[in-house]
Coordinates of C-alpha atoms and ligand atoms in Angstrom, one line a residue:
M24 CA 31.7 54.3 176.4
D25 CA 34.4 56.4 174.8
N26 CA 36.0 59.4 176.5
R27 CA 38.1 60.5 173.5
P28 CA 37.3 64.1 172.3
I29 CA 35.0 65.0 169.4
G30 CA 36.9 66.9 166.7
F31 CA 35.1 70.1 165.4
F32 CA 36.4 72.2 162.7
D33 CA 35.5 75.3 160.8
S34 CA 37.1 77.8 158.4
G35 CA 37.4 80.1 161.4
L36 CA 35.3 81.2 164.3
G37 CA 31.8 80.4 163.2
G38 CA 31.9 76.7 164.2
L39 CA 32.1 77.8 167.8
T40 CA 28.4 78.5 167.6
S41 CA 27.7 74.7 167.8
I42 CA 29.7 74.3 171.1
P43 CA 27.4 75.7 173.7
N44 CA 24.6 73.4 172.6
L45 CA 27.0 70.4 172.8
F46 CA 28.1 71.3 176.3
Q47 CA 24.5 71.7 177.3
K48 CA 23.1 68.5 175.8
L49 CA 26.2 66.3 176.3
P50 CA 28.1 67.8 179.2
N51 CA 30.5 64.8 179.5
E52 CA 31.8 65.3 176.0
R53 CA 35.1 67.0 175.3
V54 CA 36.1 68.9 172.2
I55 CA 39.2 69.5 170.1
Y56 CA 38.2 72.5 167.9
F57 CA 40.3 73.7 165.0
G58 CA 39.5 77.1 163.4
D59 CA 41.4 78.0 160.3
T60 CA 41.5 81.7 161.3
A61 CA 44.7 82.4 159.2
R62 CA 43.0 81.3 155.9
T63 CA 39.4 82.3 156.5
P64 CA 37.0 83.0 154.9
Y65 CA 36.5 79.9 152.8
G66 CA 33.1 81.0 151.5
S67 CA 34.4 82.7 148.4
K68 CA 37.4 80.4 147.7
A69 CA 37.8 77.8 144.9
V70 CA 36.4 74.4 145.9
S71 CA 39.8 72.7 145.2
T72 CA 41.4 75.0 147.7
I73 CA 38.7 74.4 150.3
R74 CA 39.2 70.6 149.8
Q75 CA 43.0 70.8 150.2
Y76 CA 42.6 72.8 153.5
S77 CA 39.9 70.6 154.9
M78 CA 42.0 67.4 154.3
Q79 CA 44.9 69.0 156.2
I80 CA 42.6 69.9 159.1
A81 CA 41.0 66.4 159.2
D82 CA 44.5 64.8 159.2
F83 CA 45.4 67.0 162.2
L84 CA 42.2 66.1 164.1
V85 CA 42.7 62.4 163.4
S86 CA 46.3 62.7 164.7
K87 CA 44.7 63.9 168.0
D88 CA 42.7 60.7 168.3
V89 CA 39.2 62.1 168.1
K90 CA 36.3 59.7 168.1
M91 CA 34.2 61.6 165.6
I92 CA 34.7 64.6 163.3
V93 CA 32.0 67.3 163.0
I94 CA 32.3 69.7 160.1
A95 CA 31.0 72.8 161.8
C96 CA 31.0 74.8 158.6
N97 CA 28.4 75.0 155.9
T98 CA 30.8 75.8 153.1
I99 CA 33.0 72.8 153.9
S100 CA 30.0 70.5 154.4
A101 CA 28.6 71.6 151.1
T102 CA 31.7 70.9 149.1
C103 CA 34.0 68.3 150.9
L104 CA 31.9 65.8 152.9
D105 CA 32.1 62.9 150.4
E106 CA 35.9 63.3 149.9
L107 CA 36.5 63.5 153.6
R108 CA 34.4 60.4 154.3
D109 CA 36.3 58.6 151.5
K110 CA 39.7 59.5 152.9
F111 CA 38.8 58.7 156.5
P112 CA 36.4 55.7 156.3
D113 CA 37.0 54.5 159.8
I114 CA 35.8 57.6 161.7
P115 CA 32.2 59.0 161.7
I116 CA 32.3 62.4 159.8
L117 CA 29.2 64.6 160.1
G118 CA 28.3 67.5 157.9
I119 CA 26.1 70.3 159.1
I120 CA 23.6 70.5 156.1
S121 CA 21.7 67.2 156.4
P122 CA 20.6 67.6 160.0
A123 CA 19.3 71.1 159.2
A124 CA 17.6 69.9 156.0
R125 CA 15.9 67.1 157.9
K126 CA 14.6 69.7 160.4
V127 CA 13.4 72.1 157.7
A128 CA 11.5 69.2 156.0
K129 CA 9.7 68.5 159.2
V130 CA 8.5 72.0 160.0
C131 CA 5.1 72.9 158.6
T132 CA 5.2 76.3 156.9
Q133 CA 2.2 78.4 155.7
E134 CA 3.6 79.1 152.3
N135 CA 6.1 76.2 152.0
N136 CA 8.7 78.8 151.0
I137 CA 12.1 78.2 152.6
G138 CA 14.9 80.8 152.4
I139 CA 18.6 79.9 152.8
I140 CA 21.2 82.6 153.5
A141 CA 24.8 81.4 153.2
T142 CA 28.2 82.0 151.6
K143 CA 28.7 82.2 147.9
V144 CA 30.3 78.7 147.7
T145 CA 27.4 77.1 149.8
T146 CA 24.8 78.8 147.6
Q147 CA 26.5 77.8 144.3
S148 CA 26.8 74.2 145.5
G149 CA 23.0 73.8 145.7
A150 CA 23.6 71.5 148.6
Y151 CA 20.8 72.9 150.8
R152 CA 18.3 72.8 148.0
E153 CA 19.2 69.2 147.1
R154 CA 19.2 67.9 150.7
I155 CA 15.9 69.6 151.6
R156 CA 14.2 68.3 148.5
D157 CA 15.5 64.8 149.3
F158 CA 13.4 65.0 152.5
N159 CA 10.4 67.0 151.2
E160 CA 9.8 67.6 147.6
E161 CA 6.8 70.0 148.3
L162 CA 9.0 72.8 149.6
N163 CA 10.1 75.7 147.5
V164 CA 13.7 76.6 148.4
F165 CA 15.3 79.9 147.6
D166 CA 18.9 80.7 148.4
M167 CA 20.9 83.9 148.5
A168 CA 24.6 84.6 149.2
T169 CA 25.1 87.2 151.9
P170 CA 28.9 87.6 152.0
A171 CA 29.1 90.9 153.9
F172 CA 27.7 89.4 157.2
V173 CA 30.9 87.4 158.1
P174 CA 33.4 90.3 158.1
L175 CA 31.0 92.5 160.0
I176 CA 30.4 89.8 162.6
E177 CA 34.2 89.2 162.9
E178 CA 34.7 92.9 163.6
G179 CA 32.1 92.7 166.3
I180 CA 29.6 95.0 164.5
I181 CA 26.6 93.2 165.7
E182 CA 24.2 95.0 168.0
N183 CA 24.5 97.9 165.7
E184 CA 22.6 99.9 163.0
I185 CA 25.2 99.0 160.4
M186 CA 24.4 95.3 160.8
D187 CA 20.6 96.0 160.7
L188 CA 20.9 98.0 157.5
T189 CA 23.1 95.3 155.9
I190 CA 20.4 92.7 156.9
R191 CA 17.7 94.8 155.3
Y192 CA 19.9 95.5 152.2
Y193 CA 20.2 91.8 151.5
M194 CA 16.9 90.4 152.9
D195 CA 14.0 92.8 152.5
D196 CA 13.3 91.9 148.8
F197 CA 14.4 88.3 149.3
I198 CA 11.8 87.7 152.0
K199 CA 9.0 89.8 150.5
N200 CA 9.3 88.7 146.8
N201 CA 9.6 85.0 147.7
K202 CA 7.1 85.1 150.6
I203 CA 9.7 83.3 152.8
D204 CA 8.3 82.1 156.1
T205 CA 11.1 79.8 157.2
L206 CA 14.8 80.9 157.1
V207 CA 17.8 78.7 157.4
L208 CA 21.0 80.4 158.9
G209 CA 23.2 78.5 156.4
C210 CA 26.5 79.9 157.6
T211 CA 27.9 79.2 161.1
H212 CA 28.4 82.9 161.8
Y213 CA 24.8 83.8 161.3
P214 CA 23.4 82.5 164.7
I215 CA 25.3 85.5 166.1
I216 CA 23.0 87.9 164.3
R217 CA 19.8 85.9 164.9
K218 CA 18.4 88.4 167.3
N219 CA 18.9 91.2 164.7
I220 CA 17.0 89.1 162.1
E221 CA 14.2 88.3 164.5
K222 CA 13.8 91.9 165.5
I223 CA 13.5 93.0 161.8
Y224 CA 11.4 90.1 160.6
P225 CA 9.3 89.0 163.6
G226 CA 7.3 85.8 162.9
L227 CA 9.9 84.3 160.7
N228 CA 10.6 80.7 161.6
I229 CA 14.3 80.4 162.0
I230 CA 16.4 77.2 161.7
N231 CA 19.9 77.1 163.1
P232 CA 22.0 74.3 161.6
S233 CA 24.7 74.8 164.3
Y234 CA 22.1 73.8 166.8
E235 CA 20.6 70.9 164.8
I236 CA 23.9 69.1 164.2
I237 CA 24.3 68.4 168.0
N238 CA 21.1 66.3 167.9
R239 CA 22.7 64.2 165.2
V240 CA 26.0 64.0 167.2
R241 CA 24.1 62.6 170.1
Q242 CA 22.2 60.0 168.0
I243 CA 25.4 58.7 166.5
L244 CA 27.3 58.5 169.8
E245 CA 24.3 56.7 171.3
N246 CA 24.0 54.2 168.4
D247 CA 27.8 53.5 168.5
D248 CA 27.8 53.2 172.3
A249 CA 30.4 55.9 172.3
L250 CA 29.1 58.6 174.8
A251 CA 31.6 59.8 177.3
D252 CA 31.0 59.2 181.0
A253 CA 30.8 61.5 183.9
N254 CA 34.4 60.8 185.0
N255 CA 35.8 62.2 181.7
D256 CA 38.8 64.2 182.9
R257 CA 40.1 65.3 179.5
E258 CA 40.1 69.0 178.5
N259 CA 38.6 71.0 175.8
V260 CA 41.2 72.5 173.5
F261 CA 40.7 75.2 170.9
Y262 CA 43.3 75.4 168.1
A263 CA 43.5 78.3 165.7
S264 CA 45.9 78.9 162.8
D265 CA 46.0 82.5 163.8
L266 CA 45.5 83.4 167.4
S267 CA 44.2 86.9 166.8
E268 CA 42.4 89.3 169.1
N269 CA 39.2 88.6 167.0
F270 CA 39.5 84.9 167.8
S271 CA 39.9 85.5 171.5
N272 CA 37.0 88.0 171.6
M273 CA 34.7 85.8 169.7
I274 CA 35.4 82.6 171.6
Q275 CA 34.7 84.5 174.9
K276 CA 31.5 85.9 173.5
V277 CA 30.1 82.7 172.0
L278 CA 31.1 80.4 174.9
E279 CA 30.2 83.1 177.5
T280 CA 33.4 82.6 179.5
E281 CA 36.7 84.4 180.3
E282 CA 39.8 83.6 178.2
S283 CA 41.6 82.4 181.4
N284 CA 39.1 79.5 181.5
L285 CA 40.0 78.3 178.0
I286 CA 42.9 76.4 176.5
L287 CA 43.7 78.2 173.3
K288 CA 46.6 76.9 171.1
F289 CA 48.2 78.0 167.9
K290 CA 48.6 75.5 165.1
N291 CA 49.9 76.4 161.7
L292 CA 49.0 73.6 159.2
D293 CA 51.3 75.0 156.5
L294 CA 54.4 74.1 158.5
Ligands
DGL319 N1 32.0 79.0 158.4 C1 31.6 79.3 157.1 C2 30.3 78.7 156.8 O1 29.6 78.1 157.6 C3 31.5 80.8 156.9 C4 32.8 81.6 156.9 C5 33.7 81.5 155.7 O2 33.3 82.0 154.6 O3 34.7 80.8 155.8 O4 29.9 78.6 155.6

């Protein structure tokens, strides 16, 4: 048994999409979340910069005595996982890509054509292609960067014609030309537009890495005998490097609660 919190981090708000599933599956667990809202987005930055920022955040989470670190960001998982594990060998560190790739490899698809939509950095890294083929060589994997989704989502332009047109702009040809039948939402913001995608492309099999990673969290905690117990009286704390209105709007939307129920704290890692 271990009642210490789990550290989650993301370049900004997107990693919050993993949290509802954690609270549902593992209600005794507590979270320290760090969103680098001052320096987001990471998805079009140089890999060396993303590494430097990620190391700072992991240092901060370790200083908070977390029992595990979850990289709730595809871009960071695609580029920094090995370096983070090398720097912090004593703490389990989970990336978001392998659990999703494992799930993809298990699903039977009619055409064996898998589409990945993600940031530019994730797409360029080839991490999804490699991981999926590690698990199943038969699958054809196509990826595409869809960078306009994140700023629209952060502005709350979601249940809206502009979002639907942007989805069609990127995805109509991608889905049709490659006969995609399974789509991976390879950026943590994208579960927020899942309903739009399902409405436009009904029948598409959708994989959500933010959801899949929680199954892996549970496995590791069970194996390490590190699940929290029902008497866990610690609190969930959400840090951001910029406590903006967008952050507070998005956290209330994703966690479906009022701001007064949340502990939101500012933390500037540059200081
Ligand atoms: N959270 C990032 C991801 O999952 C997307 C946002 C960003 O570009 O920083 O890739």
